[in-house]
Every structure is written in C-alpha cells, then in structure tokens.
Amino acid sequence: MKKQAIINVKNLVARYGDDLILKDISFDVFEGEILVVLGSSGCGKSTLLRHMIGLDRPFSGNIMIEGEDITSSDDSHFNALKKIGVLFQSSALFGSMTVAENIALPIQEYSGLSKSSIANLVRMKLCMVNLDGYENYLPSEISGGMKKRAGLARALALNPKILFLDEPTAGLDPVSSAEIDELILLINKSIGATIVIVTHALDSILNIAQRIIMLDKKTKSIIAEGDPRYLKDNSQNVSVRQFFNRKAKSRI
C-alpha cells in the first residue's frame, strides 16, 4: 500500500536579506519514514529545517503538514506545529532545570494534566530513551550523549506524529552515536513516528535513513533523492558520489 505524504514542501524559496539560500525546493515526506536531509556545509540544511518547523517563513512557496499550510496563517501554523517535536543540535536543555523539569515543561504548557500524571509521563519518556533514574540531574551533570537523549525525550513529550532532529549525533563519540542511531530506529518502529533528520554524519545516514534528499550549495536545490545505499554506488552526479564515498574534489 502506498504511503501517504504527511509533509509537502512546494517550490520553497528561502532568503536571508539579499542572499538566496534555497531555490524552488519541492519534496514530500511520507508517513512513518525516516528521511535524512544532507549536503555539504553551507548548502541550506539548517535553513530548510528552520522553515519546516516554523521558525522562519519562506520568501515564497508552501509547507504543508497534514494538509495545513504553516505559511498561510498563524492559526494553521500553530495547529500544525502541535503535531511535531524537535531535537535541536545543542539539545537546548535549560541549565537551571533538572532533566525531568525540562521534559515536563511542554507537557505543563499544553496538556492541562495533573502534576502526578505529568510525573508519570515524564518517567515514561525517560524510560523510552534509557534515562530512567536521571530525573533529578541537571544538564551539566550528564554526558553529551545523555543530553541528546534527554532532548529527544522532551521532543517526544507531547506524543508528536513528526520528529525533527538537527544533527542528533554531532559531537558524540562513535559508541554514543551508534546508541542514538539505534534509539531513533526504535522510536520509528515502536511508535511509528515520521522522522526528519538533518545531518552530514555518513555512518548514521547509511544506518538509519530510509530515504535522503541532498542539497547543493552551488545550485541551491535538490541534486539527489532516494535510498542512500543505492545512490552511493549508482548516482550519476559526481558530487553525490564524492559525498557518499568520502572523496575530495579534484583540483586538477
């Protein structure tokens, strides 16, 4: 059975002042898939993510989340964004709050649940990311990998249909990176969340991506889309093959 598109990006143009960052970007994200957005530094990956989660508005074009255009009105924007969770690259945990308090914050803000129900929900989310027992730790008291997992637990706090993960393994050692990759796969399989990831970590891409789109700094557009394992060996685009095979561009 063909999967339904849960996100539609249509003819997106992104500018910062006079600088054109993305030009006529169009693609779909299908329900329940893991899609990775990749490309070299400065190609517009983070810009695209910021537009998809509503932090920036496009110069032109549309972004639809479950049929609601988040660029059309504040109401549509708010309704659509209630369906998503975000893990920022730095984890963005509040340093003065415990891990449990960080995770509880969006639940308190939007759910109206009792304190005991929120505490139970927080414990459930911590168990999902293997942080049970760390409720009362401050972010400064846990490792980088644990901060990522705590950020992921907070992203899951409101049971979102869609997760956006910005460089989820950045700055982590290989073992911690592999643990995050396994956790992402588990979340996708266990709760069926659609996951959009921005990363340039090749090992993670080949381990977890079901499909990729690759952005290009020069053309400011998508130059590849599909299964990364196929593209690695079969893409006709030189830049795509260089990326997946870790080859520097020839200077000759």
PDB file of C-alpha atoms in Angstrom:
ATOM      1  CA  MET A   1       0.000   0.000   0.000  1.00  0.00           C
ATOM      2  CA  LYS A   2       1.332   3.415  -0.968  1.00  0.00           C
ATOM      3  CA  LYS A   3       2.253   5.623   1.958  1.00  0.00           C
ATOM      4  CA  GLN A   4       0.584   8.997   2.392  1.00  0.00           C
ATOM      5  CA  ALA A   5       2.604  12.207   2.400  1.00  0.00           C
ATOM      6  CA  ILE A   6       2.474  13.837   5.832  1.00  0.00           C
ATOM      7  CA  ILE A   7       4.620  16.845   4.827  1.00  0.00           C
ATOM      8  CA  ASN A   8       4.617  18.616   1.465  1.00  0.00           C
ATOM      9  CA  VAL A   9       7.238  21.225   0.595  1.00  0.00           C
ATOM     10  CA  LYS A  10       6.329  23.042  -2.618  1.00  0.00           C
ATOM     11  CA  ASN A  11       8.504  25.473  -4.555  1.00  0.00           C
ATOM     12  CA  LEU A  12      10.185  26.748  -1.400  1.00  0.00           C
ATOM     13  CA  VAL A  13      12.426  29.774  -1.791  1.00  0.00           C
ATOM     14  CA  ALA A  14      14.435  30.873   1.238  1.00  0.00           C
ATOM     15  CA  ARG A  15      16.334  34.152   1.519  1.00  0.00           C
ATOM     16  CA  TYR A  16      18.191  35.976   4.257  1.00  0.00           C
ATOM     17  CA  GLY A  17      18.140  39.557   3.066  1.00  0.00           C
ATOM     18  CA  ASP A  18      19.573  39.602  -0.446  1.00  0.00           C
ATOM     19  CA  ASP A  19      21.184  36.170  -0.047  1.00  0.00           C
ATOM     20  CA  LEU A  20      19.353  33.358  -1.814  1.00  0.00           C
ATOM     21  CA  ILE A  21      19.770  30.155   0.224  1.00  0.00           C
ATOM     22  CA  LEU A  22      17.262  27.710  -1.317  1.00  0.00           C
ATOM     23  CA  LYS A  23      15.588  27.901  -4.723  1.00  0.00           C
ATOM     24  CA  ASP A  24      12.392  26.099  -5.756  1.00  0.00           C
ATOM     25  CA  ILE A  25      12.718  23.213  -3.298  1.00  0.00           C
ATOM     26  CA  SER A  26       9.929  20.619  -3.610  1.00  0.00           C
ATOM     27  CA  PHE A  27       9.625  17.211  -1.936  1.00  0.00           C
ATOM     28  CA  ASP A  28       7.304  15.091   0.180  1.00  0.00           C
ATOM     29  CA  VAL A  29       7.858  13.314   3.489  1.00  0.00           C
ATOM     30  CA  PHE A  30       5.850  10.116   3.845  1.00  0.00           C
ATOM     31  CA  GLU A  31       4.099   8.938   6.960  1.00  0.00           C
ATOM     32  CA  GLY A  32       6.271   6.719   9.153  1.00  0.00           C
ATOM     33  CA  GLU A  33       9.506   7.109   7.206  1.00  0.00           C
ATOM     34  CA  ILE A  34      12.964   8.284   8.253  1.00  0.00           C
ATOM     35  CA  LEU A  35      14.076  10.996   5.824  1.00  0.00           C
ATOM     36  CA  VAL A  36      17.549  12.491   6.049  1.00  0.00           C
ATOM     37  CA  VAL A  37      18.402  15.932   4.647  1.00  0.00           C
ATOM     38  CA  LEU A  38      22.088  16.056   3.828  1.00  0.00           C
ATOM     39  CA  GLY A  39      24.703  18.011   1.933  1.00  0.00           C
ATOM     40  CA  SER A  40      27.950  19.882   2.384  1.00  0.00           C
ATOM     41  CA  SER A  41      28.401  22.743   4.846  1.00  0.00           C
ATOM     42  CA  GLY A  42      26.519  25.869   3.819  1.00  0.00           C
ATOM     43  CA  CYS A  43      24.094  24.094   1.479  1.00  0.00           C
ATOM     44  CA  GLY A  44      20.993  25.179   3.413  1.00  0.00           C
ATOM     45  CA  LYS A  45      20.180  22.091   5.509  1.00  0.00           C
ATOM     46  CA  SER A  46      19.570  24.026   8.723  1.00  0.00           C
ATOM     47  CA  THR A  47      17.714  26.744   6.823  1.00  0.00           C
ATOM     48  CA  LEU A  48      15.358  24.140   5.404  1.00  0.00           C
ATOM     49  CA  LEU A  49      14.798  22.644   8.858  1.00  0.00           C
ATOM     50  CA  ARG A  50      14.057  26.050  10.383  1.00  0.00           C
ATOM     51  CA  HIS A  51      11.417  26.636   7.726  1.00  0.00           C
ATOM     52  CA  MET A  52       9.852  23.188   8.198  1.00  0.00           C
ATOM     53  CA  ILE A  53       9.466  23.692  11.953  1.00  0.00           C
ATOM     54  CA  GLY A  54       8.108  27.195  11.543  1.00  0.00           C
ATOM     55  CA  LEU A  55      10.981  29.231  12.983  1.00  0.00           C
ATOM     56  CA  ASP A  56      11.398  31.029   9.634  1.00  0.00           C
ATOM     57  CA  ARG A  57       8.835  31.933   6.999  1.00  0.00           C
ATOM     58  CA  PRO A  58       9.732  31.315   3.336  1.00  0.00           C
ATOM     59  CA  PHE A  59      10.253  34.083   0.816  1.00  0.00           C
ATOM     60  CA  SER A  60       7.835  32.128  -1.365  1.00  0.00           C
ATOM     61  CA  GLY A  61       6.403  28.641  -1.623  1.00  0.00           C
ATOM     62  CA  ASN A  62       4.436  26.492   0.799  1.00  0.00           C
ATOM     63  CA  ILE A  63       4.990  23.948   3.561  1.00  0.00           C
ATOM     64  CA  MET A  64       2.050  21.687   4.366  1.00  0.00           C
ATOM     65  CA  ILE A  65       1.858  19.497   7.476  1.00  0.00           C
ATOM     66  CA  GLU A  66      -1.057  17.054   7.255  1.00  0.00           C
ATOM     67  CA  GLY A  67      -2.775  19.363   4.801  1.00  0.00           C
ATOM     68  CA  GLU A  68      -2.319  22.555   6.840  1.00  0.00           C
ATOM     69  CA  ASP A  69      -0.210  25.261   5.244  1.00  0.00           C
ATOM     70  CA  ILE A  70       2.014  26.571   8.047  1.00  0.00           C
ATOM     71  CA  THR A  71       2.914  29.569   5.880  1.00  0.00           C
ATOM     72  CA  SER A  72      -0.669  30.744   5.339  1.00  0.00           C
ATOM     73  CA  SER A  73      -1.884  31.887   8.767  1.00  0.00           C
ATOM     74  CA  ASP A  74      -0.956  31.946  12.424  1.00  0.00           C
ATOM     75  CA  ASP A  75      -3.793  29.535  13.293  1.00  0.00           C
ATOM     76  CA  SER A  76      -2.710  26.939  10.725  1.00  0.00           C
ATOM     77  CA  HIS A  77       0.875  27.422  11.812  1.00  0.00           C
ATOM     78  CA  PHE A  78       0.000  26.785  15.468  1.00  0.00           C
ATOM     79  CA  ASN A  79      -2.254  23.785  14.769  1.00  0.00           C
ATOM     80  CA  ALA A  80       0.339  22.100  12.586  1.00  0.00           C
ATOM     81  CA  LEU A  81       3.223  22.683  14.967  1.00  0.00           C
ATOM     82  CA  LYS A  82       1.371  20.950  17.816  1.00  0.00           C
ATOM     83  CA  LYS A  83       2.000  17.746  15.853  1.00  0.00           C
ATOM     84  CA  ILE A  84       5.796  17.983  15.867  1.00  0.00           C
ATOM     85  CA  GLY A  85       8.703  17.524  18.262  1.00  0.00           C
ATOM     86  CA  VAL A  86      12.171  18.984  17.770  1.00  0.00           C
ATOM     87  CA  LEU A  87      15.624  17.945  18.952  1.00  0.00           C
ATOM     88  CA  PHE A  88      17.995  20.862  18.446  1.00  0.00           C
ATOM     89  CA  GLN A  89      21.681  20.311  17.717  1.00  0.00           C
ATOM     90  CA  SER A  90      22.757  21.628  21.115  1.00  0.00           C
ATOM     91  CA  SER A  91      19.868  19.763  22.820  1.00  0.00           C
ATOM     92  CA  ALA A  92      18.727  23.207  24.092  1.00  0.00           C
ATOM     93  CA  LEU A  93      18.076  22.000  27.637  1.00  0.00           C
ATOM     94  CA  PHE A  94      17.544  24.674  30.291  1.00  0.00           C
ATOM     95  CA  GLY A  95      20.620  24.515  32.508  1.00  0.00           C
ATOM     96  CA  SER A  96      18.849  25.599  35.683  1.00  0.00           C
ATOM     97  CA  MET A  97      16.188  22.883  35.375  1.00  0.00           C
ATOM     98  CA  THR A  98      16.531  19.164  36.046  1.00  0.00           C
ATOM     99  CA  VAL A  99      16.162  16.634  33.267  1.00  0.00           C
ATOM    100  CA  ALA A 100      12.627  15.851  34.478  1.00  0.00           C
ATOM    101  CA  GLU A 101      11.690  19.544  34.624  1.00  0.00           C
ATOM    102  CA  ASN A 102      12.957  20.056  31.072  1.00  0.00           C
ATOM    103  CA  ILE A 103      10.780  17.227  29.776  1.00  0.00           C
ATOM    104  CA  ALA A 104       7.770  18.292  31.847  1.00  0.00           C
ATOM    105  CA  LEU A 105       7.838  21.868  30.545  1.00  0.00           C
ATOM    106  CA  PRO A 106       5.954  21.354  27.232  1.00  0.00           C
ATOM    107  CA  ILE A 107       3.507  18.971  28.928  1.00  0.00           C
ATOM    108  CA  GLN A 108       2.689  21.570  31.585  1.00  0.00           C
ATOM    109  CA  GLU A 109       2.329  24.241  28.921  1.00  0.00           C
ATOM    110  CA  TYR A 110      -0.024  22.420  26.568  1.00  0.00           C
ATOM    111  CA  SER A 111      -1.699  19.422  28.239  1.00  0.00           C
ATOM    112  CA  GLY A 112      -3.535  20.562  31.365  1.00  0.00           C
ATOM    113  CA  LEU A 113      -2.649  17.276  33.096  1.00  0.00           C
ATOM    114  CA  SER A 114      -2.240  16.961  36.865  1.00  0.00           C
ATOM    115  CA  LYS A 115       1.215  17.023  38.463  1.00  0.00           C
ATOM    116  CA  SER A 116       1.106  13.292  39.178  1.00  0.00           C
ATOM    117  CA  SER A 117       0.093  12.497  35.584  1.00  0.00           C
ATOM    118  CA  ILE A 118       2.874  14.701  34.253  1.00  0.00           C
ATOM    119  CA  ALA A 119       5.410  12.992  36.540  1.00  0.00           C
ATOM    120  CA  ASN A 120       4.286   9.589  35.270  1.00  0.00           C
ATOM    121  CA  LEU A 121       4.505  10.735  31.673  1.00  0.00           C
ATOM    122  CA  VAL A 122       7.998  12.149  32.232  1.00  0.00           C
ATOM    123  CA  ARG A 123       9.141   8.812  33.652  1.00  0.00           C
ATOM    124  CA  MET A 124       7.727   7.025  30.613  1.00  0.00           C
ATOM    125  CA  LYS A 125       9.616   9.315  28.236  1.00  0.00           C
ATOM    126  CA  LEU A 126      12.851   8.864  30.201  1.00  0.00           C
ATOM    127  CA  CYS A 127      12.448   5.088  30.010  1.00  0.00           C
ATOM    128  CA  MET A 128      11.975   5.353  26.239  1.00  0.00           C
ATOM    129  CA  VAL A 129      15.418   6.961  25.887  1.00  0.00           C
ATOM    130  CA  ASN A 130      17.160   4.837  28.554  1.00  0.00           C
ATOM    131  CA  LEU A 131      17.469   7.661  31.095  1.00  0.00           C
ATOM    132  CA  ASP A 132      15.343   6.197  33.868  1.00  0.00           C
ATOM    133  CA  GLY A 133      16.826   7.290  37.201  1.00  0.00           C
ATOM    134  CA  TYR A 134      18.261  10.572  35.923  1.00  0.00           C
ATOM    135  CA  GLU A 135      15.166  12.684  36.635  1.00  0.00           C
ATOM    136  CA  ASN A 136      16.868  14.933  39.178  1.00  0.00           C
ATOM    137  CA  TYR A 137      20.147  15.510  37.366  1.00  0.00           C
ATOM    138  CA  LEU A 138      20.985  18.897  35.887  1.00  0.00           C
ATOM    139  CA  PRO A 139      22.170  19.035  32.255  1.00  0.00           C
ATOM    140  CA  SER A 140      25.676  19.936  33.485  1.00  0.00           C
ATOM    141  CA  GLU A 141      25.790  16.657  35.411  1.00  0.00           C
ATOM    142  CA  ILE A 142      25.219  14.313  32.471  1.00  0.00           C
ATOM    143  CA  SER A 143      27.252  13.398  29.388  1.00  0.00           C
ATOM    144  CA  GLY A 144      26.812  14.730  25.860  1.00  0.00           C
ATOM    145  CA  GLY A 145      25.064  11.581  24.714  1.00  0.00           C
ATOM    146  CA  MET A 146      22.714  11.712  27.690  1.00  0.00           C
ATOM    147  CA  LYS A 147      21.887  15.342  26.918  1.00  0.00           C
ATOM    148  CA  LYS A 148      20.922  14.283  23.385  1.00  0.00           C
ATOM    149  CA  ARG A 149      18.685  11.558  24.798  1.00  0.00           C
ATOM    150  CA  ALA A 150      17.114  13.986  27.274  1.00  0.00           C
ATOM    151  CA  GLY A 151      16.462  16.403  24.416  1.00  0.00           C
ATOM    152  CA  LEU A 152      14.900  13.571  22.467  1.00  0.00           C
ATOM    153  CA  ALA A 153      12.682  12.698  25.449  1.00  0.00           C
ATOM    154  CA  ARG A 154      11.498  16.314  25.559  1.00  0.00           C
ATOM    155  CA  ALA A 155      10.818  16.217  21.812  1.00  0.00           C
ATOM    156  CA  LEU A 156       8.630  13.160  22.460  1.00  0.00           C
ATOM    157  CA  ALA A 157       6.837  14.732  25.430  1.00  0.00           C
ATOM    158  CA  LEU A 158       3.575  15.546  23.614  1.00  0.00           C
ATOM    159  CA  ASN A 159       3.473  12.336  21.540  1.00  0.00           C
ATOM    160  CA  PRO A 160       4.155  14.086  18.223  1.00  0.00           C
ATOM    161  CA  LYS A 161       3.470  12.470  14.861  1.00  0.00           C
ATOM    162  CA  ILE A 162       6.620  14.023  13.411  1.00  0.00           C
ATOM    163  CA  LEU A 163      10.108  14.389  14.884  1.00  0.00           C
ATOM    164  CA  PHE A 164      12.695  16.823  13.532  1.00  0.00           C
ATOM    165  CA  LEU A 165      16.251  16.048  14.628  1.00  0.00           C
ATOM    166  CA  ASP A 166      19.052  18.529  13.964  1.00  0.00           C
ATOM    167  CA  GLU A 167      22.467  16.805  13.896  1.00  0.00           C
ATOM    168  CA  PRO A 168      21.457  14.264  16.586  1.00  0.00           C
ATOM    169  CA  THR A 169      24.939  12.684  16.772  1.00  0.00           C
ATOM    170  CA  ALA A 170      27.057  15.838  16.392  1.00  0.00           C
ATOM    171  CA  GLY A 171      29.921  15.974  18.890  1.00  0.00           C
ATOM    172  CA  LEU A 172      29.428  12.425  20.136  1.00  0.00           C
ATOM    173  CA  ASP A 173      31.918   9.570  20.200  1.00  0.00           C
ATOM    174  CA  PRO A 174      31.267   6.589  17.858  1.00  0.00           C
ATOM    175  CA  VAL A 175      29.670   4.432  20.586  1.00  0.00           C
ATOM    176  CA  SER A 176      27.296   7.193  21.727  1.00  0.00           C
ATOM    177  CA  SER A 177      26.474   7.995  18.098  1.00  0.00           C
ATOM    178  CA  ALA A 178      25.573   4.360  17.441  1.00  0.00           C
ATOM    179  CA  GLU A 179      23.347   4.342  20.538  1.00  0.00           C
ATOM    180  CA  ILE A 180      21.469   7.414  19.281  1.00  0.00           C
ATOM    181  CA  ASP A 181      21.054   5.783  15.858  1.00  0.00           C
ATOM    182  CA  GLU A 182      19.593   2.651  17.476  1.00  0.00           C
ATOM    183  CA  LEU A 183      17.254   4.780  19.579  1.00  0.00           C
ATOM    184  CA  ILE A 184      15.998   6.638  16.502  1.00  0.00           C
ATOM    185  CA  LEU A 185      15.276   3.336  14.749  1.00  0.00           C
ATOM    186  CA  LEU A 186      13.493   2.020  17.845  1.00  0.00           C
ATOM    187  CA  ILE A 187      11.294   5.124  18.147  1.00  0.00           C
ATOM    188  CA  ASN A 188      10.409   4.951  14.470  1.00  0.00           C
ATOM    189  CA  LYS A 189       9.485   1.273  14.741  1.00  0.00           C
ATOM    190  CA  SER A 190       7.722   1.321  18.123  1.00  0.00           C
ATOM    191  CA  ILE A 191       5.526   4.415  17.802  1.00  0.00           C
ATOM    192  CA  GLY A 192       5.518   4.888  14.035  1.00  0.00           C
ATOM    193  CA  ALA A 193       6.798   8.461  14.194  1.00  0.00           C
ATOM    194  CA  THR A 194       7.791  10.167  10.969  1.00  0.00           C
ATOM    195  CA  ILE A 195      11.371  11.378  11.460  1.00  0.00           C
ATOM    196  CA  VAL A 196      13.178  14.111   9.525  1.00  0.00           C
ATOM    197  CA  ILE A 197      16.888  14.364  10.288  1.00  0.00           C
ATOM    198  CA  VAL A 198      19.460  16.943   9.255  1.00  0.00           C
ATOM    199  CA  THR A 199      22.960  15.502   9.358  1.00  0.00           C
ATOM    200  CA  HIS A 200      26.187  15.027   7.453  1.00  0.00           C
ATOM    201  CA  ALA A 201      27.283  12.008   9.548  1.00  0.00           C
ATOM    202  CA  LEU A 202      27.772   9.396   6.846  1.00  0.00           C
ATOM    203  CA  ASP A 203      27.674   6.360   9.139  1.00  0.00           C
ATOM    204  CA  SER A 204      24.358   7.474  10.606  1.00  0.00           C
ATOM    205  CA  ILE A 205      22.919   8.203   7.170  1.00  0.00           C
ATOM    206  CA  LEU A 206      23.723   4.715   5.900  1.00  0.00           C
ATOM    207  CA  ASN A 207      22.494   3.103   9.137  1.00  0.00           C
ATOM    208  CA  ILE A 208      19.131   4.778   9.596  1.00  0.00           C
ATOM    209  CA  ALA A 209      17.973   6.685   6.504  1.00  0.00           C
ATOM    210  CA  GLN A 210      15.189   5.088   4.501  1.00  0.00           C
ATOM    211  CA  ARG A 211      15.409   7.945   2.020  1.00  0.00           C
ATOM    212  CA  ILE A 212      17.517  11.070   1.599  1.00  0.00           C
ATOM    213  CA  ILE A 213      17.367  14.389  -0.144  1.00  0.00           C
ATOM    214  CA  MET A 214      20.702  16.028  -0.867  1.00  0.00           C
ATOM    215  CA  LEU A 215      21.025  19.793  -1.143  1.00  0.00           C
ATOM    216  CA  ASP A 216      23.687  21.519  -3.209  1.00  0.00           C
ATOM    217  CA  LYS A 217      25.320  24.811  -2.223  1.00  0.00           C
ATOM    218  CA  LYS A 218      26.040  25.844  -5.809  1.00  0.00           C
ATOM    219  CA  THR A 219      22.625  25.211  -7.371  1.00  0.00           C
ATOM    220  CA  LYS A 220      20.733  25.895  -4.092  1.00  0.00           C
ATOM    221  CA  SER A 221      18.468  22.989  -4.938  1.00  0.00           C
ATOM    222  CA  ILE A 222      17.995  19.229  -4.504  1.00  0.00           C
ATOM    223  CA  ILE A 223      20.519  17.226  -6.535  1.00  0.00           C
ATOM    224  CA  ALA A 224      19.655  13.727  -5.280  1.00  0.00           C
ATOM    225  CA  GLU A 225      16.746  11.883  -3.726  1.00  0.00           C
ATOM    226  CA  GLY A 226      16.332   8.222  -2.861  1.00  0.00           C
ATOM    227  CA  ASP A 227      17.903   5.304  -0.996  1.00  0.00           C
ATOM    228  CA  PRO A 228      21.403   6.368   0.156  1.00  0.00           C
ATOM    229  CA  ARG A 229      22.794   2.856  -0.244  1.00  0.00           C
ATOM    230  CA  TYR A 230      21.761   2.872  -3.910  1.00  0.00           C
ATOM    231  CA  LEU A 231      22.946   6.429  -4.543  1.00  0.00           C
ATOM    232  CA  LYS A 232      26.359   5.656  -3.025  1.00  0.00           C
ATOM    233  CA  ASP A 233      27.243   3.376  -5.919  1.00  0.00           C
ATOM    234  CA  ASN A 234      24.841   4.348  -8.679  1.00  0.00           C
ATOM    235  CA  SER A 235      24.303   8.109  -8.688  1.00  0.00           C
ATOM    236  CA  GLN A 236      25.251   9.833 -11.926  1.00  0.00           C
ATOM    237  CA  ASN A 237      26.031  13.040 -10.027  1.00  0.00           C
ATOM    238  CA  VAL A 238      29.716  13.461  -9.198  1.00  0.00           C
ATOM    239  CA  SER A 239      29.043  15.479  -6.033  1.00  0.00           C
ATOM    240  CA  VAL A 240      26.721  12.791  -4.705  1.00  0.00           C
ATOM    241  CA  ARG A 241      29.274  10.026  -5.289  1.00  0.00           C
ATOM    242  CA  GLN A 242      32.013  12.134  -3.701  1.00  0.00           C
ATOM    243  CA  PHE A 243      29.894  12.692  -0.591  1.00  0.00           C
ATOM    244  CA  PHE A 244      28.954   9.061  -0.073  1.00  0.00           C
ATOM    245  CA  ASN A 245      32.421   7.744  -0.860  1.00  0.00           C
ATOM    246  CA  ARG A 246      34.290  10.447   1.072  1.00  0.00           C
ATOM    247  CA  LYS A 247      36.299  11.618  -1.892  1.00  0.00           C
ATOM    248  CA  ALA A 248      37.710  15.117  -2.164  1.00  0.00           C
ATOM    249  CA  LYS A 249      37.039  17.124  -5.282  1.00  0.00           C
ATOM    250  CA  SER A 250      39.894  17.010  -7.740  1.00  0.00           C
ATOM    251  CA  ARG A 251      41.890  20.240  -8.015  1.00  0.00           C
ATOM    252  CA  ILE A 252      43.468  19.208 -11.315  1.00  0.00           C
TER     253      ILE A 252
END
